[in-house]
Amino acid sequence: MNGNDDGFYYLRGIPVPETPLPDQNPQPWQKTEVVGRPLPRVDAYERVSGNAIYPSDIVLPNMLYAAVLRCPHPHAIVGKIDTSAAERMPGVRAVITGSSPEADFSWPYSPEMKTKLFNPHCRFEGEEVAAVAADTIYQAWDAVRAVSVNYNILAFVSDEAKALATDAPSVHAGGNKLKIDRYSRGDVEQGFADADVVLEETYRSECELHTPTESHGCVARWDGDHLSIWQSTQGVYSIQATVAKIMDLPLSKVRVIGHYMGGGFGSKLGADKFTIIAAVLAKITARPVKLFMTREETLIAAGNRPPVSMRLKAGVKRDGTLTTLDFSAVGTGGAYPAGGTSLVDWLIRDLYLCPNVRTETTDVYVNAGPARAFRAPGHPQCSWALEQMLDALAERIGMDPLDLRLKNIPSYSQARPGNPPYVSTGLRECITEGAKVFGWHEARKKTAEPTAGSHIRRGVGMASALWIGGGGGPPSTIVVKLFSDGSVSLNMGASDIGTGTKTVMAMVVSEELGVKPDVIQIENADTGTTQYATPSGGSKTVPTESPAVRAAAIHVKQQLLALAAVDLKTDESSLTLIGDAVVSQADPERQIRIRDISGLKKRGLIIGVGYRGPNPEGKVINPFAAQFCEVEVNTLTGEVKVIRFLGAHDSGRVMDRLTFDNQVFGGITMGIGLGLTEARILDRNQTGKMVNRNWHDYKIPTAMDVPANIISLPIETDNREANTTGTKGLGEPVTIPTAGAIANAVYNAVGVRITGTPINPLQLCSALALLRKEE
Amino acid sequence: MMPEFTYIRAKSLKDAFSHLSGEGARIHAGGTDILGCMRDKIFDVKSVVSISGLNDLKGIRETGEGLHIGALVTLTEIAENPAVNGRYPALAQGAASASSPQLRNQGTIGGNLCQKPRCWYYRGEFHCLRKGGDRCFAVAGENHYHCILGGEGCYIVHPSDTAPALIAYGAAVHIEGRKGKRSIPIENLFVLPSQDVTRETVLEPGEIVTEILLPPPAKQMKSSYRKVRARRSWDFAVAGVALALQLKGDIVSSARIVLSGAAPIPWRSKEAEDSITGKILDTANARKTGAAAVSGAQPLEHNGYKIQLFRGIIEEALITISAA
């Protein structure tokens, strides 16, 4: 691991080209006019008014609708399929199964594991068995139900702990153990010997589902042998590469468009099976085909945050020095290789200064839907364990949890070879500034006072975090066009996954060229018209794209000044761009408006190209965070109410204060889901089917579960060395420490440690009753 | 997606009765439950008979008999009605705590009483006992939210937040069908699995709940509804309790204690009522009453927490009402 390697999960299985070095190496911004201000999104009106066309809004002439028959069992062999009744139904234009020659493609669950598109051996409930295209979506579903399938139902395993038993049903030949990863440094046993206090605890983080507002799906259309795909996605180029490879098409004949998209959280990083299915159906019928999953389908078959059982044994000295962390975990990414334990030990390895560390993570197969990257893969799970352990250690040595963390702050990455330093680490400031604004010490003092009489107890807790990625890096190519009237077009490949990418990039252009963000036309996320971009994931889109946008804008400015210099009969180095005019610094009287520059009038257009330069050698760029919260616990019912939250985040320069705060609020909301309400539930003892596959039974937090009082506190570290905009990622760190902070606050309130997510009345009520009995 | 069905908008009750006599006919009032049931294919629906245009079933009016609530009155109307809030606060609280604002705007009191259970096996792709299958999947399955009282063969909990309050107030429910009208205590509306596992109410096919009648509240009555859920909105009761107590000074002279989330029907706990009747309303007695309510509980593998939860919520509700 080095400082430029955070492109892991979101690049898995797709080619990543190199882009040229940028021509520009601009100095860091000193004072900014636009960047950093709280500007509304450039596409806010379109989004709010309904004018924005999301992929699910696409309706093309002669378009058909498709639906997929999915295996209703967690483990079965598909036998005879009878599609004759379905084919005869009104409006049905095509029915495909594993025996259709047109659908004879392989699907890469991972680079190493490929199956058929319609896999006759279904290993999870929801695996694709057949698909239908019909004139209406209702006809398509009626036809799906009319397909009859003989399933040979096999024994299944739902539980990752049981999957390793010798008599467990095998998901794949060769057993259920996918892989074991080990890491160690120092001498763990010596670390225990050096410790004054050693604690050991087991933790569990339940399976969490992405639940983006827009479901997963696409529209596919063939024009001759050209395939166009409109898909709700985080990365159009990732889809293009995978579809071209699977269907053996030149990249130039696969165009993927994803202008707007309604959330992904990691579940829409690339091509999906439905992409290929829609393309096949469109080919057979010679008509465009729309295929979007129902909500229920997305909950069983569009990814999840892997469930994981963790054990952590830790040692600490009385003065707060961590001596050792010994961690093991068993997790599952479901029925195929999907990173079931991916990064689940990273915070153990790297968040706190600790000389002796040992981790062992075991990834196993179970008969459940494959995991997908989910907002900060592995990190919230690990944080759930580590941050609760830190608090338990602090209590045992009589230290404020804050001070224990402050005692162990690293200035370099301990887990990467050569211990490279961080370009910036705001961890200390996140904790101390966050505590100040939150009123940590006062609040802790208050909760420590006896609360006679009332059965409602208050507690405060905190947790800190880092995110392994967030530095960004090449490749990125941006094109900025200046029209003859001074208005601007920005062309970039990256998707705006709801984080405000388009707005932030327009602000960068605005900063350099002086044009207002709302006169910048933005063309993005289209392989036909924009340049290669990696998927928007890993909290790297702003640090990756914004320096390239800046370079492109500067490239435009240089050409503009050169043209102006001809008209002004002066040297271009003496010229500067102020508002809509080019002005001589030596003689401000000497100026010309952009629209009057004769060279620009003649050409009509200036094109600037910007590339993303490399990150500094031997350094690590990671965002840091600390979150604080106050909760109220009803000791009679186990209800937890989150009263307030504060997120202190070091993500380098704040580009847009509004979108920054939005991320913080959203990440905390999602973390409240992990901590208090969400868990996938499989009928593990009987059918293996998911029982809570709807938005009532799978409980994402509502507005009533999230406090109105959330403070976003940016900690702006000096990050100039990282890139030319001084930015680090934000989208993932905002959800890492949330659940652990809540667990610590609940403990502070009532003295009960809930070690498995979610902390709901089901768990807490019994634990509180037990505690009362002990008293 | 939906099965094919015909939609009939009834012009009168009589018109509705004639359409409801057909096989596979189902009543549509607010539509919030029937829509989900159809989409989840819980039962066959051939025709949907909408009574939503029948103005006779709308409105809240007061007579000497008490407060009449039409079956089509929405939960929002009930939650915001001054008469309900003033004299029947438990009902207002129950209506306000059901589901989400959008669903309360649409859902009716009649539908809230007659809604289908939310058991995820019943609602899911499981051919369970209640749907004509041969077993209750909750017995050996994921029974976190299932009943601890009154389960026999089937372990659903009754989903209504208004029914416990209505039972606590001794409301009557007016039912009408082709064969005529009848009025029964609302307590007798619901059917235990041991009586008939395939139905939730005593309504005969084609019968419609037309009105709820709340008797005038006794003087010195204190009442409340309190609900615990797994999230704070858009969620059914994990545990709930409706209280209607008559007090003579500090002493509880009579009590009705009805639980939601406990049993396949809104569960009137005679044990709890007996425990508090004639006693001073204090913390110790509140605690004993909570314990009495669950004395006969028979939890399944994952719902044992409900014993503690009901003890807690009943204790809290009694303490809260004593201070009110």
Tab-separated table of N, CA and C in Angstrom, chain B residues 37-147:
chain	number	residue	atom	x	y	z
B	37	CYS	N	-51.726	-5.856	-0.050
B	37	CYS	CA	-52.133	-7.272	-0.045
B	37	CYS	C	-52.221	-7.814	-1.467
B	38	MET	N	-52.753	-6.985	-2.358
B	38	MET	CA	-52.881	-7.435	-3.749
B	38	MET	C	-51.510	-7.555	-4.405
B	39	ARG	N	-50.683	-6.583	-4.162
B	39	ARG	CA	-49.356	-6.607	-4.764
B	39	ARG	C	-48.549	-7.800	-4.242
B	40	ASP	N	-48.740	-8.109	-2.970
B	40	ASP	CA	-48.019	-9.249	-2.388
B	40	ASP	C	-48.743	-10.573	-2.622
B	41	LYS	N	-49.875	-10.490	-3.298
B	41	LYS	CA	-50.646	-11.709	-3.646
B	41	LYS	C	-50.967	-12.576	-2.437
B	42	ILE	N	-51.480	-11.946	-1.402
B	42	ILE	CA	-51.826	-12.675	-0.191
B	42	ILE	C	-53.107	-13.466	-0.394
B	43	PHE	N	-54.023	-12.894	-1.158
B	43	PHE	CA	-55.253	-13.619	-1.473
B	43	PHE	C	-55.689	-13.230	-2.884
B	44	ASP	N	-56.587	-14.039	-3.441
B	44	ASP	CA	-57.095	-13.753	-4.784
B	44	ASP	C	-58.095	-12.610	-4.732
B	45	VAL	N	-57.936	-11.671	-5.604
B	45	VAL	CA	-58.896	-10.575	-5.685
B	45	VAL	C	-59.424	-10.519	-7.110
B	46	LYS	N	-60.718	-10.700	-7.240
B	46	LYS	CA	-61.315	-10.622	-8.577
B	46	LYS	C	-61.929	-9.248	-8.801
B	47	SER	N	-62.549	-8.722	-7.745
B	47	SER	CA	-63.098	-7.380	-7.889
B	47	SER	C	-62.831	-6.568	-6.625
B	48	VAL	N	-62.545	-5.304	-6.857
B	48	VAL	CA	-62.318	-4.380	-5.756
B	48	VAL	C	-63.536	-3.463	-5.694
B	49	VAL	N	-64.252	-3.542	-4.582
B	49	VAL	CA	-65.471	-2.762	-4.434
B	49	VAL	C	-65.165	-1.571	-3.542
B	50	SER	N	-65.105	-0.408	-4.155
B	50	SER	CA	-64.729	0.764	-3.379
B	50	SER	C	-65.949	1.378	-2.709
B	51	ILE	N	-65.832	1.579	-1.404
B	51	ILE	CA	-66.906	2.261	-0.681
B	51	ILE	C	-66.499	3.700	-0.366
B	52	SER	N	-65.374	4.122	-0.976
B	52	SER	CA	-64.788	5.410	-0.592
B	52	SER	C	-65.690	6.604	-0.917
B	53	GLY	N	-66.691	6.387	-1.799
B	53	GLY	CA	-67.577	7.506	-2.130
B	53	GLY	C	-68.837	7.569	-1.281
B	54	LEU	N	-68.974	6.684	-0.327
B	54	LEU	CA	-70.214	6.634	0.460
B	54	LEU	C	-70.172	7.638	1.613
B	55	ASN	N	-70.826	8.752	1.403
B	55	ASN	CA	-70.738	9.835	2.387
B	55	ASN	C	-71.369	9.479	3.727
B	56	ASP	N	-72.305	8.528	3.710
B	56	ASP	CA	-72.932	8.110	4.978
B	56	ASP	C	-71.907	7.550	5.954
B	57	LEU	N	-70.808	7.071	5.428
B	57	LEU	CA	-69.808	6.434	6.304
B	57	LEU	C	-68.728	7.427	6.736
B	58	LYS	N	-68.963	8.702	6.402
B	58	LYS	CA	-67.936	9.691	6.748
B	58	LYS	C	-68.403	10.564	7.903
B	59	GLY	N	-67.505	11.204	8.546
B	59	GLY	CA	-67.839	12.214	9.546
B	59	GLY	C	-67.908	11.684	10.970
B	60	ILE	N	-67.673	12.614	11.867
B	60	ILE	CA	-67.740	12.332	13.303
B	60	ILE	C	-68.885	13.162	13.860
B	61	ARG	N	-69.834	12.538	14.554
B	61	ARG	CA	-70.944	13.317	15.121
B	61	ARG	C	-71.251	12.821	16.525
B	62	GLU	N	-71.843	13.720	17.287
B	62	GLU	CA	-72.107	13.413	18.690
B	62	GLU	C	-73.610	13.319	18.900
B	63	THR	N	-74.056	12.292	19.617
B	63	THR	CA	-75.464	12.180	20.009
B	63	THR	C	-75.491	11.814	21.492
B	64	GLY	N	-76.676	11.597	21.996
B	64	GLY	CA	-76.810	11.181	23.387
B	64	GLY	C	-76.152	9.828	23.646
B	65	GLU	N	-76.042	9.041	22.589
B	65	GLU	CA	-75.421	7.721	22.754
B	65	GLU	C	-73.900	7.822	22.924
B	66	GLY	N	-73.353	8.899	22.397
B	66	GLY	CA	-71.901	9.034	22.463
B	66	GLY	C	-71.362	9.615	21.173
B	67	LEU	N	-70.109	9.307	20.863
B	67	LEU	CA	-69.455	9.847	19.668
B	67	LEU	C	-69.485	8.789	18.568
B	68	HIS	N	-70.108	9.172	17.436
B	68	HIS	CA	-70.190	8.256	16.302
B	68	HIS	C	-69.067	8.592	15.324
B	69	ILE	N	-68.296	7.605	14.995
B	69	ILE	CA	-67.210	7.810	14.023
B	69	ILE	C	-67.488	6.932	12.819
B	70	GLY	N	-67.707	7.574	11.682
B	70	GLY	CA	-67.957	6.820	10.462
B	70	GLY	C	-66.758	5.976	10.083
B	71	ALA	N	-67.023	4.841	9.467
B	71	ALA	CA	-65.935	3.905	9.146
B	71	ALA	C	-64.914	4.510	8.188
B	72	LEU	N	-65.355	5.503	7.394
B	72	LEU	CA	-64.428	6.091	6.416
B	72	LEU	C	-63.668	7.304	6.952
B	73	VAL	N	-63.854	7.620	8.215
B	73	VAL	CA	-63.093	8.734	8.792
B	73	VAL	C	-61.613	8.344	8.806
B	74	THR	N	-60.774	9.264	8.341
B	74	THR	CA	-59.347	8.917	8.258
B	74	THR	C	-58.684	9.035	9.628
B	75	LEU	N	-57.552	8.370	9.746
B	75	LEU	CA	-56.813	8.421	11.013
B	75	LEU	C	-56.373	9.845	11.326
B	76	THR	N	-56.048	10.603	10.291
B	76	THR	CA	-55.671	12.002	10.517
B	76	THR	C	-56.841	12.790	11.095
B	77	GLU	N	-58.033	12.576	10.527
B	77	GLU	CA	-59.211	13.277	11.056
B	77	GLU	C	-59.424	12.940	12.526
B	78	ILE	N	-59.267	11.689	12.869
B	78	ILE	CA	-59.452	11.282	14.267
B	78	ILE	C	-58.390	11.914	15.161
B	79	ALA	N	-57.146	11.844	14.678
B	79	ALA	CA	-56.036	12.362	15.491
B	79	ALA	C	-56.176	13.859	15.746
B	80	GLU	N	-56.854	14.560	14.810
B	80	GLU	CA	-56.953	16.018	14.936
B	80	GLU	C	-58.305	16.476	15.471
B	81	ASN	N	-59.228	15.555	15.667
B	81	ASN	CA	-60.583	15.942	16.082
B	81	ASN	C	-60.594	16.421	17.540
B	82	PRO	N	-61.140	17.615	17.794
B	82	PRO	CA	-61.122	18.150	19.164
B	82	PRO	C	-61.889	17.272	20.149
B	83	ALA	N	-63.052	16.739	19.735
B	83	ALA	CA	-63.838	15.907	20.655
B	83	ALA	C	-63.068	14.650	21.031
B	84	VAL	N	-62.416	14.051	20.041
B	84	VAL	CA	-61.638	12.836	20.317
B	84	VAL	C	-60.464	13.176	21.230
B	85	ASN	N	-59.786	14.255	20.906
B	85	ASN	CA	-58.636	14.638	21.732
B	85	ASN	C	-59.053	14.986	23.158
B	86	GLY	N	-60.212	15.630	23.275
B	86	GLY	CA	-60.639	16.063	24.603
B	86	GLY	C	-61.107	14.920	25.471
B	87	ARG	N	-61.915	14.025	24.894
B	87	ARG	CA	-62.531	13.009	25.742
B	87	ARG	C	-61.976	11.606	25.542
B	88	TYR	N	-61.393	11.365	24.405
B	88	TYR	CA	-60.874	10.017	24.137
B	88	TYR	C	-59.412	10.111	23.699
B	89	PRO	N	-58.576	10.672	24.556
B	89	PRO	CA	-57.190	10.927	24.127
B	89	PRO	C	-56.445	9.659	23.689
B	90	ALA	N	-56.782	8.521	24.269
B	90	ALA	CA	-56.073	7.291	23.866
B	90	ALA	C	-56.323	6.989	22.396
B	91	LEU	N	-57.541	7.270	21.937
B	91	LEU	CA	-57.858	7.022	20.530
B	91	LEU	C	-57.096	8.002	19.636
B	92	ALA	N	-57.059	9.265	20.059
B	92	ALA	CA	-56.314	10.257	19.281
B	92	ALA	C	-54.840	9.876	19.210
B	93	GLN	N	-54.311	9.427	20.341
B	93	GLN	CA	-52.891	9.035	20.374
B	93	GLN	C	-52.649	7.791	19.513
B	94	GLY	N	-53.572	6.850	19.575
B	94	GLY	CA	-53.441	5.642	18.757
B	94	GLY	C	-53.450	5.978	17.277
B	95	ALA	N	-54.430	6.819	16.885
B	95	ALA	CA	-54.528	7.194	15.465
B	95	ALA	C	-53.295	7.958	15.024
B	96	ALA	N	-52.789	8.836	15.897
B	96	ALA	CA	-51.632	9.664	15.529
B	96	ALA	C	-50.352	8.850	15.450
B	97	SER	N	-50.320	7.727	16.162
B	97	SER	CA	-49.068	6.959	16.186
B	97	SER	C	-49.035	5.884	15.099
B	98	ALA	N	-50.143	5.733	14.379
B	98	ALA	CA	-50.152	4.717	13.328
B	98	ALA	C	-49.340	5.208	12.133
B	99	SER	N	-48.539	4.334	11.588
B	99	SER	CA	-47.936	4.520	10.282
B	99	SER	C	-47.267	5.884	10.084
B	100	SER	N	-47.472	6.469	8.908
B	100	SER	CA	-46.824	7.730	8.541
B	100	SER	C	-47.907	8.756	8.180
B	101	PRO	N	-47.563	10.041	8.136
B	101	PRO	CA	-48.591	11.043	7.832
B	101	PRO	C	-49.351	10.762	6.531
B	102	GLN	N	-48.644	10.366	5.484
B	102	GLN	CA	-49.313	10.109	4.209
B	102	GLN	C	-50.347	8.990	4.346
B	103	LEU	N	-49.963	7.934	5.039
B	103	LEU	CA	-50.874	6.797	5.183
B	103	LEU	C	-52.020	7.129	6.127
B	104	ARG	N	-51.765	7.959	7.118
B	104	ARG	CA	-52.848	8.360	8.025
B	104	ARG	C	-53.858	9.253	7.307
B	105	ASN	N	-53.373	10.038	6.344
B	105	ASN	CA	-54.289	10.882	5.567
B	105	ASN	C	-55.223	10.038	4.722
B	106	GLN	N	-54.779	8.870	4.364
B	106	GLN	CA	-55.518	8.030	3.438
B	106	GLN	C	-56.262	6.904	4.159
B	107	GLY	N	-55.634	6.358	5.186
B	107	GLY	CA	-56.187	5.181	5.862
B	107	GLY	C	-57.384	5.541	6.729
B	108	THR	N	-58.362	4.643	6.779
B	108	THR	CA	-59.600	4.905	7.514
B	108	THR	C	-59.637	4.090	8.811
B	109	ILE	N	-60.522	4.507	9.718
B	109	ILE	CA	-60.664	3.781	10.976
B	109	ILE	C	-61.236	2.381	10.730
B	110	GLY	N	-62.174	2.279	9.787
B	110	GLY	CA	-62.723	0.955	9.479
B	110	GLY	C	-61.632	0.027	8.947
B	111	GLY	N	-60.815	0.562	8.074
B	111	GLY	CA	-59.720	-0.227	7.523
B	111	GLY	C	-58.678	-0.564	8.567
B	112	ASN	N	-58.464	0.362	9.480
B	112	ASN	CA	-57.474	0.103	10.525
B	112	ASN	C	-57.903	-1.070	11.411
B	113	LEU	N	-59.211	-1.210	11.610
B	113	LEU	CA	-59.698	-2.326	12.427
B	113	LEU	C	-59.689	-3.640	11.652
B	114	CYS	N	-59.922	-3.542	10.336
B	114	CYS	CA	-60.082	-4.758	9.531
B	114	CYS	C	-58.823	-5.119	8.743
B	115	GLN	N	-57.730	-4.414	8.968
B	115	GLN	CA	-56.521	-4.667	8.181
B	115	GLN	C	-55.972	-6.070	8.446
B	116	LYS	N	-55.201	-6.527	7.478
B	116	LYS	CA	-54.577	-7.846	7.562
B	116	LYS	C	-53.301	-7.770	8.402
B	117	PRO	N	-52.932	-8.876	9.007
B	117	PRO	CA	-51.730	-8.854	9.853
B	117	PRO	C	-50.458	-8.562	9.055
B	118	ARG	N	-49.449	-8.083	9.752
B	118	ARG	CA	-48.196	-7.706	9.089
B	118	ARG	C	-47.126	-8.781	9.198
B	119	CYS	N	-47.445	-9.915	9.742
B	119	CYS	CA	-46.455	-11.002	9.845
B	119	CYS	C	-45.726	-11.155	8.515
B	120	TRP	N	-44.389	-11.174	8.553
B	120	TRP	CA	-43.650	-11.198	7.284
B	120	TRP	C	-43.733	-12.542	6.574
B	121	TYR	N	-44.131	-13.555	7.278
B	121	TYR	CA	-44.385	-14.822	6.574
B	121	TYR	C	-45.736	-14.739	5.856
B	122	TYR	N	-46.728	-14.201	6.548
B	122	TYR	CA	-48.049	-14.029	5.933
B	122	TYR	C	-47.955	-13.117	4.710
B	123	ARG	N	-47.195	-12.052	4.831
B	123	ARG	CA	-47.080	-11.084	3.733
B	123	ARG	C	-46.100	-11.529	2.655
B	124	GLY	N	-45.257	-12.479	2.982
B	124	GLY	CA	-44.195	-12.871	2.056
B	124	GLY	C	-44.558	-14.106	1.235
B	125	GLU	N	-43.547	-14.656	0.570
B	125	GLU	CA	-43.774	-15.803	-0.317
B	125	GLU	C	-43.758	-17.106	0.485
B	126	PHE	N	-44.615	-17.166	1.490
B	126	PHE	CA	-44.659	-18.360	2.341
B	126	PHE	C	-46.113	-18.823	2.428
B	127	HIS	N	-46.344	-20.087	2.105
B	127	HIS	CA	-47.715	-20.596	2.134
B	127	HIS	C	-48.026	-21.015	3.575
B	128	CYS	N	-48.410	-20.056	4.371
B	128	CYS	CA	-48.545	-20.305	5.804
B	128	CYS	C	-49.965	-20.734	6.153
B	129	LEU	N	-50.129	-21.125	7.397
B	129	LEU	CA	-51.409	-21.633	7.902
B	129	LEU	C	-52.556	-20.671	7.593
B	130	ARG	N	-52.337	-19.413	7.842
B	130	ARG	CA	-53.392	-18.414	7.654
B	130	ARG	C	-53.784	-18.273	6.182
B	131	LYS	N	-52.871	-18.644	5.298
B	131	LYS	CA	-53.170	-18.565	3.871
B	131	LYS	C	-53.587	-19.939	3.314
B	132	GLY	N	-53.879	-20.873	4.229
B	132	GLY	CA	-54.327	-22.179	3.772
B	132	GLY	C	-53.220	-23.222	3.722
B	133	GLY	N	-52.034	-22.855	4.169
B	133	GLY	CA	-50.928	-23.805	4.193
B	133	GLY	C	-50.997	-24.699	5.412
B	134	ASP	N	-49.923	-25.446	5.636
B	134	ASP	CA	-50.001	-26.429	6.709
B	134	ASP	C	-49.171	-26.067	7.941
B	135	ARG	N	-48.540	-24.897	7.924
B	135	ARG	CA	-47.793	-24.562	9.138
B	135	ARG	C	-47.620	-23.053	9.305
B	136	CYS	N	-47.329	-22.691	10.538
B	136	CYS	CA	-46.973	-21.312	10.842
B	136	CYS	C	-45.455	-21.230	10.848
B	137	PHE	N	-44.924	-20.441	9.927
B	137	PHE	CA	-43.463	-20.357	9.804
B	137	PHE	C	-42.819	-19.634	10.995
B	138	ALA	N	-43.631	-18.881	11.725
B	138	ALA	CA	-43.062	-18.130	12.843
B	138	ALA	C	-42.621	-19.039	13.984
B	139	VAL	N	-43.231	-20.208	14.081
B	139	VAL	CA	-42.946	-21.081	15.226
B	139	VAL	C	-41.449	-21.378	15.317
B	140	ALA	N	-40.866	-21.783	14.196
B	140	ALA	CA	-39.446	-22.139	14.223
B	140	ALA	C	-38.614	-21.105	13.471
B	141	GLY	N	-39.225	-19.974	13.137
B	141	GLY	CA	-38.542	-19.036	12.253
B	141	GLY	C	-38.095	-17.756	12.927
B	142	GLU	N	-38.147	-16.693	12.150
B	142	GLU	CA	-37.685	-15.384	12.621
B	142	GLU	C	-38.876	-14.694	13.284
B	143	ASN	N	-39.039	-14.970	14.559
B	143	ASN	CA	-40.268	-14.556	15.245
B	143	ASN	C	-40.054	-13.368	16.175
B	144	HIS	N	-39.139	-12.493	15.800
B	144	HIS	CA	-38.839	-11.320	16.635
B	144	HIS	C	-40.057	-10.486	16.977
B	145	TYR	N	-40.957	-10.342	15.998
B	145	TYR	CA	-42.076	-9.411	16.187
B	145	TYR	C	-43.392	-10.136	16.455
B	146	HIS	N	-43.332	-11.415	16.735
B	146	HIS	CA	-44.560	-12.195	16.855
B	146	HIS	C	-45.112	-12.158	18.281
B	147	CYS	N	-46.237	-12.874	18.470
B	147	CYS	CA	-47.002	-12.694	19.707
B	147	CYS	C	-46.437	-13.527	20.861
